[in-house]
mmCIF file of C-alpha atoms in Angstrom:
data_model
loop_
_atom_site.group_PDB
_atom_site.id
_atom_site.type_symbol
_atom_site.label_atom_id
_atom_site.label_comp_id
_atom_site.label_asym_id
_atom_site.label_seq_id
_atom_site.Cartn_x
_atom_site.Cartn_y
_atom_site.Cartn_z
ATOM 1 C CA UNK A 28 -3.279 -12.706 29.296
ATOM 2 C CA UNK A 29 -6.053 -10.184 29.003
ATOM 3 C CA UNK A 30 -3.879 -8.137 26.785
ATOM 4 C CA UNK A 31 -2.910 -10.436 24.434
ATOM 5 C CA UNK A 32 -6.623 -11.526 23.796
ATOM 6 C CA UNK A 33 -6.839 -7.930 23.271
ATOM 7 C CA UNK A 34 -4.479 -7.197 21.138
ATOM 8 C CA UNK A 35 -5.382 -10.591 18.933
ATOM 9 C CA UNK A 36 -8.848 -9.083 19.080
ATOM 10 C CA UNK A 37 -7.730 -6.325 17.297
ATOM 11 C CA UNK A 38 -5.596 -7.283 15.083
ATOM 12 C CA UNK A 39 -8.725 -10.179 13.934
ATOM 13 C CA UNK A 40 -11.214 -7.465 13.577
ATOM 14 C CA UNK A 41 -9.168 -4.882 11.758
ATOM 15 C CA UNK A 42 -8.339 -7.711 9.533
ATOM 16 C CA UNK A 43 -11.661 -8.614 8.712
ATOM 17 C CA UNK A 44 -13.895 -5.461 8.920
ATOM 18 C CA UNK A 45 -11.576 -3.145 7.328
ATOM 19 C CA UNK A 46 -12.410 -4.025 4.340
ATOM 20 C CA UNK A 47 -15.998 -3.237 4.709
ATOM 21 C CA UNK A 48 -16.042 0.082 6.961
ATOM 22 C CA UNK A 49 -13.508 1.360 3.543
ATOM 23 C CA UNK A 50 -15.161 0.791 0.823
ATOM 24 C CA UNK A 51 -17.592 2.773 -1.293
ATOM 25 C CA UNK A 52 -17.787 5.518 -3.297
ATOM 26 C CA UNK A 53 -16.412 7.900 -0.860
ATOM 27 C CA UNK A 54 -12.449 6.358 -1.671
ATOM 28 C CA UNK A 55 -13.129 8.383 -4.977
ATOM 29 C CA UNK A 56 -13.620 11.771 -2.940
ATOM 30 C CA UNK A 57 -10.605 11.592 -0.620
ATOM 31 C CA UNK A 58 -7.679 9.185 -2.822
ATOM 32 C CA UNK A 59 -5.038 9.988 -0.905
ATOM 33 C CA UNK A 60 -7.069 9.708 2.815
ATOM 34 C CA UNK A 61 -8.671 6.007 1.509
ATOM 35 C CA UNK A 62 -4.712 5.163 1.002
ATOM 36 C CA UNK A 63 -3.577 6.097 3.987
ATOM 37 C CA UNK A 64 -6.133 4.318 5.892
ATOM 38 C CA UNK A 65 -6.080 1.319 3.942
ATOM 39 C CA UNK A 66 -2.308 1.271 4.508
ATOM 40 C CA UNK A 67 -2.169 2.068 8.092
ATOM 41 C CA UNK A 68 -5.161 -0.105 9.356
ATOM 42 C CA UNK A 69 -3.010 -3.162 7.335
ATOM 43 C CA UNK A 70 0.607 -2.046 9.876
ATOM 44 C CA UNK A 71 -1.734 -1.686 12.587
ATOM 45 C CA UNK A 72 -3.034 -5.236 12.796
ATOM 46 C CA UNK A 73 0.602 -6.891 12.072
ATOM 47 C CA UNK A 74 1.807 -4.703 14.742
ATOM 48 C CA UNK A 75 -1.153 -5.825 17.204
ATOM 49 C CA UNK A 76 -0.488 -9.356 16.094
ATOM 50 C CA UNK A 77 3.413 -8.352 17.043
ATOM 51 C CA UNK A 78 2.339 -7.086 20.689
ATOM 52 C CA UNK A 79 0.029 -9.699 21.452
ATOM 53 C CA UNK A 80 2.720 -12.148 21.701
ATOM 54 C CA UNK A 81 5.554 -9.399 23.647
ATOM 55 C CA UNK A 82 2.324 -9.427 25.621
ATOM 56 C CA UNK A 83 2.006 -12.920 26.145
ATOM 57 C CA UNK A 84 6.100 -12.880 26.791
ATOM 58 C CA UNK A 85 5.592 -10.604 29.581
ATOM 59 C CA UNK A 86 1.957 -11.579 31.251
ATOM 60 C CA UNK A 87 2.792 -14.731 31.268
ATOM 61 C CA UNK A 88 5.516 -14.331 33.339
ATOM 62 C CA UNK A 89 7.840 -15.858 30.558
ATOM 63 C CA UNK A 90 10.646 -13.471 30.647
ATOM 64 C CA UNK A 91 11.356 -14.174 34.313
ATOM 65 C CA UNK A 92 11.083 -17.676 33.273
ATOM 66 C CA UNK A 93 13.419 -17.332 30.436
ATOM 67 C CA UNK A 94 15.699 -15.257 32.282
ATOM 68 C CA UNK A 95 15.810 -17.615 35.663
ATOM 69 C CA UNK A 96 16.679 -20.684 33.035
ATOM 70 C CA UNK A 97 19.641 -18.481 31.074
ATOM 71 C CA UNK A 98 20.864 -17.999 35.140
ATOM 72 C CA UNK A 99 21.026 -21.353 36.441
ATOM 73 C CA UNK A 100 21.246 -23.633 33.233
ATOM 74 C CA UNK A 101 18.043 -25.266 34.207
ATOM 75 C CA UNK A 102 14.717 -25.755 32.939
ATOM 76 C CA UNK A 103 14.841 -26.910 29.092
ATOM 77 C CA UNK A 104 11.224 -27.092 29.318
ATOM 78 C CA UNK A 105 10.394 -23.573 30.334
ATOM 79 C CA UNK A 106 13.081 -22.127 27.891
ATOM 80 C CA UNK A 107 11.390 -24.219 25.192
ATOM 81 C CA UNK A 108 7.660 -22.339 26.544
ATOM 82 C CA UNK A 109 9.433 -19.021 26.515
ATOM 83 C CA UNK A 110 10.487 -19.707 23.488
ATOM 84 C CA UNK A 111 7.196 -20.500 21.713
ATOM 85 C CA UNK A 112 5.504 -16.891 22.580
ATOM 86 C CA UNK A 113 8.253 -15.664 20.157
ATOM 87 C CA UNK A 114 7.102 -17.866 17.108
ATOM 88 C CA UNK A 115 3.605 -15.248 16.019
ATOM 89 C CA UNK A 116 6.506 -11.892 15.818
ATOM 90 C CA UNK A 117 8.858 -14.436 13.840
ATOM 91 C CA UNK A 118 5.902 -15.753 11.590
ATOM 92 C CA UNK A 119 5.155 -11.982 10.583
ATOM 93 C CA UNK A 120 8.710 -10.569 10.549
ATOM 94 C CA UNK A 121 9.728 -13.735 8.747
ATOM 95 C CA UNK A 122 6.611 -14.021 5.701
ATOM 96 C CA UNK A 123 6.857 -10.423 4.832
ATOM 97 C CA UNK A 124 10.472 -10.665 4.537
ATOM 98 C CA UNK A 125 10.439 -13.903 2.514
ATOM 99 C CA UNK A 126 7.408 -12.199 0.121
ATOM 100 C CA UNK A 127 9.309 -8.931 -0.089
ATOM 101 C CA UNK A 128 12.928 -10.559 -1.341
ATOM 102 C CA UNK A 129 11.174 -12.827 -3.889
ATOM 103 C CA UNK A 130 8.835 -10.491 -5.447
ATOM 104 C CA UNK A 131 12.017 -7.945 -5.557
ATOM 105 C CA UNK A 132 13.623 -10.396 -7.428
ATOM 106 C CA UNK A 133 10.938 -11.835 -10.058
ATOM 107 C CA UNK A 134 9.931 -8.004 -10.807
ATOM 108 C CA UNK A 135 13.856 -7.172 -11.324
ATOM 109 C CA UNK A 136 14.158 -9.912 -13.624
ATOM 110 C CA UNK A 137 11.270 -8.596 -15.715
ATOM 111 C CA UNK A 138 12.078 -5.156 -15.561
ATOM 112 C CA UNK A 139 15.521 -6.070 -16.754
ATOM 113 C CA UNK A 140 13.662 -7.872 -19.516
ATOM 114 C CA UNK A 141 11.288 -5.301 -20.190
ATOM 115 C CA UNK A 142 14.457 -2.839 -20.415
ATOM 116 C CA UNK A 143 16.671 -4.287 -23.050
ATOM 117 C CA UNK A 144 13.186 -4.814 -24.785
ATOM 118 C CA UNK A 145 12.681 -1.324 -24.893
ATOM 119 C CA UNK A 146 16.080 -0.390 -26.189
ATOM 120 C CA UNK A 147 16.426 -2.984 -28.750
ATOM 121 C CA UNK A 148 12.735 -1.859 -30.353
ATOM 122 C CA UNK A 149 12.154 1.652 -28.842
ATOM 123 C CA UNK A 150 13.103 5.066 -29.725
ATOM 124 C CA UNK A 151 13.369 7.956 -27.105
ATOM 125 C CA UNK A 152 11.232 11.297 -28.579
ATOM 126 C CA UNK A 153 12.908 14.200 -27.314
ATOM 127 C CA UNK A 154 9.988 16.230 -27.849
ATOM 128 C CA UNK A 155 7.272 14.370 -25.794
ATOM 129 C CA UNK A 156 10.431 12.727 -23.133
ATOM 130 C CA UNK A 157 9.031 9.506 -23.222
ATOM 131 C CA UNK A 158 9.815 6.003 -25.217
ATOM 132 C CA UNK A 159 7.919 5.091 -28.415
ATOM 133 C CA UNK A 160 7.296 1.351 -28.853
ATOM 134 C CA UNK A 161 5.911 0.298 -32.627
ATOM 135 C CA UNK A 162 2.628 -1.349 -31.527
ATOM 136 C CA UNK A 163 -0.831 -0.993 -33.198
ATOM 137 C CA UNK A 164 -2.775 -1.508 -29.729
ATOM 138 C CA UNK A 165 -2.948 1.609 -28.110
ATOM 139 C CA UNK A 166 -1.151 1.902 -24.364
ATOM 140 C CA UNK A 167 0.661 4.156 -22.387
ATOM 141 C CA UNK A 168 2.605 3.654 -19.079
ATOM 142 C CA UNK A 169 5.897 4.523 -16.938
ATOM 143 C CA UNK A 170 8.511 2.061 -15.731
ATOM 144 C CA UNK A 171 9.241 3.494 -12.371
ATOM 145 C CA UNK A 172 12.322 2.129 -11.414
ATOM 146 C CA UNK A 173 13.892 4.030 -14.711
ATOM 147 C CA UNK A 174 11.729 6.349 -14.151
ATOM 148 C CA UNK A 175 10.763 5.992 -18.093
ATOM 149 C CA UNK A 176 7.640 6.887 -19.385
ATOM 150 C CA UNK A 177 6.249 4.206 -22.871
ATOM 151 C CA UNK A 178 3.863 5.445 -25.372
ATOM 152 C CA UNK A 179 3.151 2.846 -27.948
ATOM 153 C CA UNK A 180 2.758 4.274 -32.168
ATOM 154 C CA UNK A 181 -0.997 3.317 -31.956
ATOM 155 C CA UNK A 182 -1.264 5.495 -28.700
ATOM 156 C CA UNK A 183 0.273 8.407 -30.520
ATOM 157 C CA UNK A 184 -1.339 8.107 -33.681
ATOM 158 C CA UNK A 185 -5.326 7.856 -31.725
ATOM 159 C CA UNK A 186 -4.454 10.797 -29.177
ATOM 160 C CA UNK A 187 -4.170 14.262 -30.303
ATOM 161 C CA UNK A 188 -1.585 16.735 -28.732
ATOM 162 C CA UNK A 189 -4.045 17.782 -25.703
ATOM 163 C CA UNK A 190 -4.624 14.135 -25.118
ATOM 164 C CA UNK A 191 -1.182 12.895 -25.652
ATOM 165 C CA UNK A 192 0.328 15.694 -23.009
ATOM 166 C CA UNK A 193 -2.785 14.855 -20.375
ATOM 167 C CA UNK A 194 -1.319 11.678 -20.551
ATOM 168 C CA UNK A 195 1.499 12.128 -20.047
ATOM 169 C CA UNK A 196 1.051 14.289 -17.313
ATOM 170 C CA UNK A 197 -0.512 11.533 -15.571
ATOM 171 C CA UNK A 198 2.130 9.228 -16.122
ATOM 172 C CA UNK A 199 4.721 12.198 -14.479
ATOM 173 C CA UNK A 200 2.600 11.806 -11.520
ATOM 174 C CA UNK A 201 2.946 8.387 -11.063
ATOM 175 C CA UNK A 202 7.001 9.069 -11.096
ATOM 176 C CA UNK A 203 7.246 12.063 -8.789
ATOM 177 C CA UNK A 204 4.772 10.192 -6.069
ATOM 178 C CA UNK A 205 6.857 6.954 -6.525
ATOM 179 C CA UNK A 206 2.911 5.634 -6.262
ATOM 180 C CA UNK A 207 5.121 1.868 -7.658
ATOM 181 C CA UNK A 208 6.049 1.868 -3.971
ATOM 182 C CA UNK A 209 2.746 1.746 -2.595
ATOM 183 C CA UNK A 210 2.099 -0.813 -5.218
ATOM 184 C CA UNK A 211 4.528 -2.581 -4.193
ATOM 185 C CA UNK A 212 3.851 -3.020 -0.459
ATOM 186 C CA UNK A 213 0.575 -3.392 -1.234
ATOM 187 C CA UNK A 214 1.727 -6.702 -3.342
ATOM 188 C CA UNK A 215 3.755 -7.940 -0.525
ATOM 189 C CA UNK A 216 0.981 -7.417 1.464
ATOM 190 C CA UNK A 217 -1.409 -9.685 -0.364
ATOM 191 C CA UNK A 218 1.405 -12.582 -0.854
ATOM 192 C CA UNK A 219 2.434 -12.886 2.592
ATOM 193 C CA UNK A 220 -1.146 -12.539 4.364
ATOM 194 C CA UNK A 221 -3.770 -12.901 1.319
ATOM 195 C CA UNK A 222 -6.326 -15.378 2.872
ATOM 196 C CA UNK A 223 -7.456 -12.475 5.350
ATOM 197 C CA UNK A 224 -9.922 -10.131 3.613
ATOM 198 C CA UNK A 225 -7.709 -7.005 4.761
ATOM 199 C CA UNK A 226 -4.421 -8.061 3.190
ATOM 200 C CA UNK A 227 -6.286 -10.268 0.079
ATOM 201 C CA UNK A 228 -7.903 -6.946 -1.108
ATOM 202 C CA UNK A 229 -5.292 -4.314 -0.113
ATOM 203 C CA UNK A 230 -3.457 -4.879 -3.766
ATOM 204 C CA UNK A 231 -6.441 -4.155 -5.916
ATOM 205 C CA UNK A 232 -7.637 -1.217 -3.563
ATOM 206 C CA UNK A 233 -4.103 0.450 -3.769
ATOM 207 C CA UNK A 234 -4.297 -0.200 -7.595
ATOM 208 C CA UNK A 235 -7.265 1.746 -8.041
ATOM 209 C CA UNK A 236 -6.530 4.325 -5.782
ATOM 210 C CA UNK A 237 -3.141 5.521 -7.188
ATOM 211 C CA UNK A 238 -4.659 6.294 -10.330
ATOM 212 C CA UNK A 239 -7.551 8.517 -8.873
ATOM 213 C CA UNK A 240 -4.446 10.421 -6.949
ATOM 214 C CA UNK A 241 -2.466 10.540 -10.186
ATOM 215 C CA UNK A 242 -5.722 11.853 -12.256
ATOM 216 C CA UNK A 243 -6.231 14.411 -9.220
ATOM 217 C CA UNK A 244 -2.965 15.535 -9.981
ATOM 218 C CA UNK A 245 -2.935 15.723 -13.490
ATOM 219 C CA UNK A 246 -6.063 17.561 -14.254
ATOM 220 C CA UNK A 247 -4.169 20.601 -12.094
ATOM 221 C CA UNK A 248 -2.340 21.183 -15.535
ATOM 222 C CA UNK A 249 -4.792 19.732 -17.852
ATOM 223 C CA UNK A 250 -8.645 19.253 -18.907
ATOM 224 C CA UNK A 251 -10.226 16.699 -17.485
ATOM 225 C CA UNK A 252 -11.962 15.817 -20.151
ATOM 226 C CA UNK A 253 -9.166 15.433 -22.169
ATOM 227 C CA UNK A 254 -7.438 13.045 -19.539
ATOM 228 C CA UNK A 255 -11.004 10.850 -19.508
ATOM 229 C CA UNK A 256 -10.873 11.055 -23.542
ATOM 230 C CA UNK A 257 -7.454 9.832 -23.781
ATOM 231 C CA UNK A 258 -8.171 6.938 -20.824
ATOM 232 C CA UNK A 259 -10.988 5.755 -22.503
ATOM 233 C CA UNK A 260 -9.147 5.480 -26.069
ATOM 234 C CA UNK A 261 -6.415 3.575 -23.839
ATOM 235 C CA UNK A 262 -8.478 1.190 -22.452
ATOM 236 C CA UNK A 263 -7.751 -1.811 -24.594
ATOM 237 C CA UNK A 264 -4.071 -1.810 -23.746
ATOM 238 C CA UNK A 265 -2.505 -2.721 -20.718
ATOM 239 C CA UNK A 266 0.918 -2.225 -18.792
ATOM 240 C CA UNK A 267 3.572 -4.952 -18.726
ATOM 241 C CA UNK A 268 3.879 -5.948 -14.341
ATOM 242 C CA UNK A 269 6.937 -3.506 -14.121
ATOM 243 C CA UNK A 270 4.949 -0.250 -14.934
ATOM 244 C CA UNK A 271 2.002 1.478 -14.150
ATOM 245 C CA UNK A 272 -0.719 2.341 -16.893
ATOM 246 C CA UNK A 273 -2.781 5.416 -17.925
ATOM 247 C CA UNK A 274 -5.408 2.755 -18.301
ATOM 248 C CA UNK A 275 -4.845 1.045 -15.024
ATOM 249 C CA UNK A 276 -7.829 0.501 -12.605
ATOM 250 C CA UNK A 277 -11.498 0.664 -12.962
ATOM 251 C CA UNK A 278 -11.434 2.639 -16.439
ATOM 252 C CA UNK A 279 -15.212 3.743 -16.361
ATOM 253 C CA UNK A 280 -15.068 4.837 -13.183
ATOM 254 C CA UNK A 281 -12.355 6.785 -13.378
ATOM 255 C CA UNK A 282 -13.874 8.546 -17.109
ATOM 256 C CA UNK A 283 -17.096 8.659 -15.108
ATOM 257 C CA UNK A 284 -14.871 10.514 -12.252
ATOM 258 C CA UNK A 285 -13.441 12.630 -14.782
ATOM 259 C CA UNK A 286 -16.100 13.937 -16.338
ATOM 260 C CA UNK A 287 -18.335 13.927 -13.137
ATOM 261 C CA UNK A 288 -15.652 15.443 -10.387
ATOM 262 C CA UNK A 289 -17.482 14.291 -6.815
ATOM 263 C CA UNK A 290 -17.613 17.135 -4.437
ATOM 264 C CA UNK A 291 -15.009 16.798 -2.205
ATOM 265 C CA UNK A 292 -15.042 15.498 1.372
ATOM 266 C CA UNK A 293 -16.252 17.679 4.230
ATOM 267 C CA UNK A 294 -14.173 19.361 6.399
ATOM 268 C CA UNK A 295 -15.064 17.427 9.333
ATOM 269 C CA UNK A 296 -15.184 14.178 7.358
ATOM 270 C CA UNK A 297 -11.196 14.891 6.810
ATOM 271 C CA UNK A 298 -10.128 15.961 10.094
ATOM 272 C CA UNK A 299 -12.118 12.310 11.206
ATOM 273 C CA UNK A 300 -10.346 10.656 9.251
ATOM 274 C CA UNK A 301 -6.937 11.929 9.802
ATOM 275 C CA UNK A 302 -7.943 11.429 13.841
ATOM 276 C CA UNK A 303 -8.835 7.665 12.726
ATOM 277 C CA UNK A 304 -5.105 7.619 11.437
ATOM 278 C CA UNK A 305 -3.342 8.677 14.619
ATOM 279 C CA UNK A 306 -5.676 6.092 16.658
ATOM 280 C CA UNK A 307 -4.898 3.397 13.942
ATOM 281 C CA UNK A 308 -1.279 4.335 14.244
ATOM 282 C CA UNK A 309 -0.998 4.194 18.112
ATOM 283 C CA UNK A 310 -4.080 1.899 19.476
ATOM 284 C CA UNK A 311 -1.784 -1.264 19.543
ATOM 285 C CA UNK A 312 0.650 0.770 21.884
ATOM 286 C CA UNK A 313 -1.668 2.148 23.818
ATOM 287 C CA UNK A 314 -3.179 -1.169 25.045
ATOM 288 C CA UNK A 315 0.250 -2.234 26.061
ATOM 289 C CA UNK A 316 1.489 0.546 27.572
ATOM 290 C CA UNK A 317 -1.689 2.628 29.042
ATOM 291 C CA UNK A 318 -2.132 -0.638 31.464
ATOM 292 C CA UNK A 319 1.611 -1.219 32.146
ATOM 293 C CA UNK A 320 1.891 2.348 33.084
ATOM 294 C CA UNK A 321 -1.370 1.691 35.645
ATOM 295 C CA UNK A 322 0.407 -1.292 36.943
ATOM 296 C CA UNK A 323 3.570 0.506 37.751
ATOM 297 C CA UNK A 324 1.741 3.011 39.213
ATOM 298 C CA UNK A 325 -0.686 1.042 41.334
ATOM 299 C CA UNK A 326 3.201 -0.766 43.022
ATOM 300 C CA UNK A 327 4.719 2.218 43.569
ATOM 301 C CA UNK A 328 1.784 4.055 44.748
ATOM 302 C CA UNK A 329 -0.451 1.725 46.341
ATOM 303 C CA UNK A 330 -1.652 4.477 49.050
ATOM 304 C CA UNK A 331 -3.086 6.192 46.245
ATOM 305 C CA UNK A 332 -5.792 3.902 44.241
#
């Protein structure tokens, strides 16, 4: 049972201190490294949660149980005990499925909506490739899943050419990173498993951190002072759920990033992290199989420890 307190260990403090060993200003330095380890530290500790219990199955002496009851139609009881040490892999398997199939459907629905909306009222300008919607406020966004980009008439009557094409720039970048899917996962993340700090927070973090990645990306092609110009004059509008806005996250920030680039992570700091990745990616795998290959070592080769 050692490993599954282990393993529960784990998954408990990745859920809880993750949170506050990633945040700070450094996520503005490093976007796409604060994403990854956000992302990966949130699969590590449901797949620690998962092992504890195939842990549990196997310490506990459960399969042989389990398999001793299927042999000689005995033994209700023990088959119902087996049983239980698969409910925790169910749970997870079963609540991000169930969060995953009904926020598919509620943000179909609306993009649907948000669709025929846009053809009934919008008009496609060939020359900027994007749809213009007749509203006063000011707002700017893509609908990933038709890959459509939305400017409304106030946004292209405030922003000048230079601003207009740094925005949409950014917007392009949202669409060839498919950053929605990040989004997304992020979202089912914070549905299925929101009451633990890791998963309650993971939404907003991912929200704020595809637009830094998207700004990084667009100031390759355009001033950055443009971009932070044109975000700022966005700021009052916002994106319907289905899209993702120029104006999305922590607006001042992001201007303030803009104007002010950070300098960017060290070297060292990046190969660190990237090491942190591979041990977040493996560590739950490692405690299973590290002792299970000392065990089955240690019966084979007795002689030798």
């Amino acid at each position: 049972m050692t490993l599954t307190a282990a393993l529960f260990g784990y998954a408990a403090v990745l859920a809880v201190a993750i949170p506050r060993l990633l945040g700070g200003r450094w996520l503005d330095r490093s976007p796409r490294l604060a994403l990854t380890l956000w992302h990966t530290s949130a699969v590590s500790a449901l797949s620690a949660a998962t092992l504890a219990t195939v842990a549990c199955f196997a310490d506990g002496g459960m399969l042989r149980v389990w398999l001793a009851a299927l042999t000689d139609g005995k033994g209700g009881s023990d088959m119902l005990i087996a049983g239980a040490t698969l409910v925790v892999p169910a749970l997870v398997v079963g609540r991000v499925g169930f969060a995953a199939v009904r926020l598919l459907r509620i943000r179909r629905s609306e993009q649907r909506r948000h669709l025929e909306l846009l053809s009934l009222l919008g008009r496609h300008d060939s020359e900027l490739d994007a749809t213009i919607l007749p509203a006063d406020v000011p707002a700017a966004y893509c609908v990933p899943g038709a890959r459509q980009i939305v400017l409304t008439s106030g946004a292209v009557t405030v922003l000048d050419d230079v601003e207009l094409r740094a925005v949409l720039t950014h917007e392009r970048a949202h669409l060839a990173g498919r950053h929605h899917l990040l989004v997304a996962w992020a979202d089912v993340l914070r549905h299925a498993f929101g009451a633990l700090p890791l998963f309650g927070r993971i939404r907003e973090v991912t929200g704020n951190l595809v637009e830094l990645l998207a700004d990084d990306q667009a100031v390759r092609r355009v001033s950055g002072d443009s971009l932070a110009t044109a975000i700022a004059a966005l700021s009052c509008g916002r994106a319907p759920a289905v899209g993702l806005a120029a104006s999305g996250g922590s607006v001042a920030a992001r201007v303030e990033r803009l104007m002010t680039p950070p300098e960017p992570l060290p070297v060292a700091t990046r190969i660190g992290g990237a090491g942190a990745v591979l041990s977040l990616m493996t560590m739950p795998f490692l405690v299973i199989i590290v002792p299970t290959l000392f065990a089955a070592s240690l019966v084979a080769c007795p002689h030798l420890f």
